[in-house]
Amino acid sequence: MRSDQPKLIDFYAAFEFELAEELEYSHANPMEPAPLVMRRLLRH
């Protein structure tokens, strides 16, 4: 996990994003820790 990710998670959570632990970022650099993926459900 990057050192700035906890701050970013809090920031996006304020806009109704949630962690999507079952999703994997397909373009992640294999030499670095896997990034966390977030999602926001759209309403109409």
Coordinates of C-alpha atoms in Angstrom, one line a residue:
M1 CA 0.0 0.0 0.0
R2 CA 1.3 3.4 -0.9
S3 CA 1.8 5.8 2.0
D4 CA -0.8 8.3 0.7
Q5 CA -3.6 5.7 0.2
P6 CA -5.2 5.9 3.6
K7 CA -5.7 9.7 3.1
L8 CA -7.1 9.1 -0.4
I9 CA -9.5 6.4 0.9
D10 CA -10.9 8.9 3.4
F11 CA -11.2 11.6 0.8
Y12 CA -13.1 9.4 -1.7
A13 CA -15.3 7.8 1.1
A14 CA -16.6 11.3 1.7
F15 CA -18.0 11.2 -1.8
E16 CA -19.7 7.9 -1.3
F17 CA -16.9 5.7 -2.7
E18 CA -16.3 2.3 -1.0
L19 CA -13.4 -0.1 -1.1
A20 CA -14.0 -2.9 -3.6
E21 CA -11.6 -5.5 -2.3
E22 CA -12.8 -8.1 -4.8
L23 CA -11.7 -5.9 -7.7
E24 CA -8.2 -6.0 -9.0
Y25 CA -6.5 -3.1 -11.0
S26 CA -5.5 -4.8 -14.2
H27 CA -2.6 -2.3 -15.1
A28 CA -0.9 -2.4 -11.7
N29 CA 2.9 -2.5 -11.7
P30 CA 3.8 -6.0 -10.5
M31 CA 7.0 -4.6 -8.8
E32 CA 4.9 -2.5 -6.4
P33 CA 2.2 -3.4 -3.8
A34 CA -1.2 -3.8 -5.3
P35 CA -3.3 -0.6 -5.3
L36 CA -6.6 -0.5 -3.5
V37 CA -9.7 -0.2 -5.8
M38 CA -12.7 1.9 -4.9
R39 CA -16.1 2.2 -6.5
R40 CA -19.2 4.3 -6.3
L41 CA -22.6 3.1 -7.2
L42 CA -24.5 5.4 -9.6
R43 CA -28.1 6.2 -8.9
H44 CA -30.6 7.5 -11.4

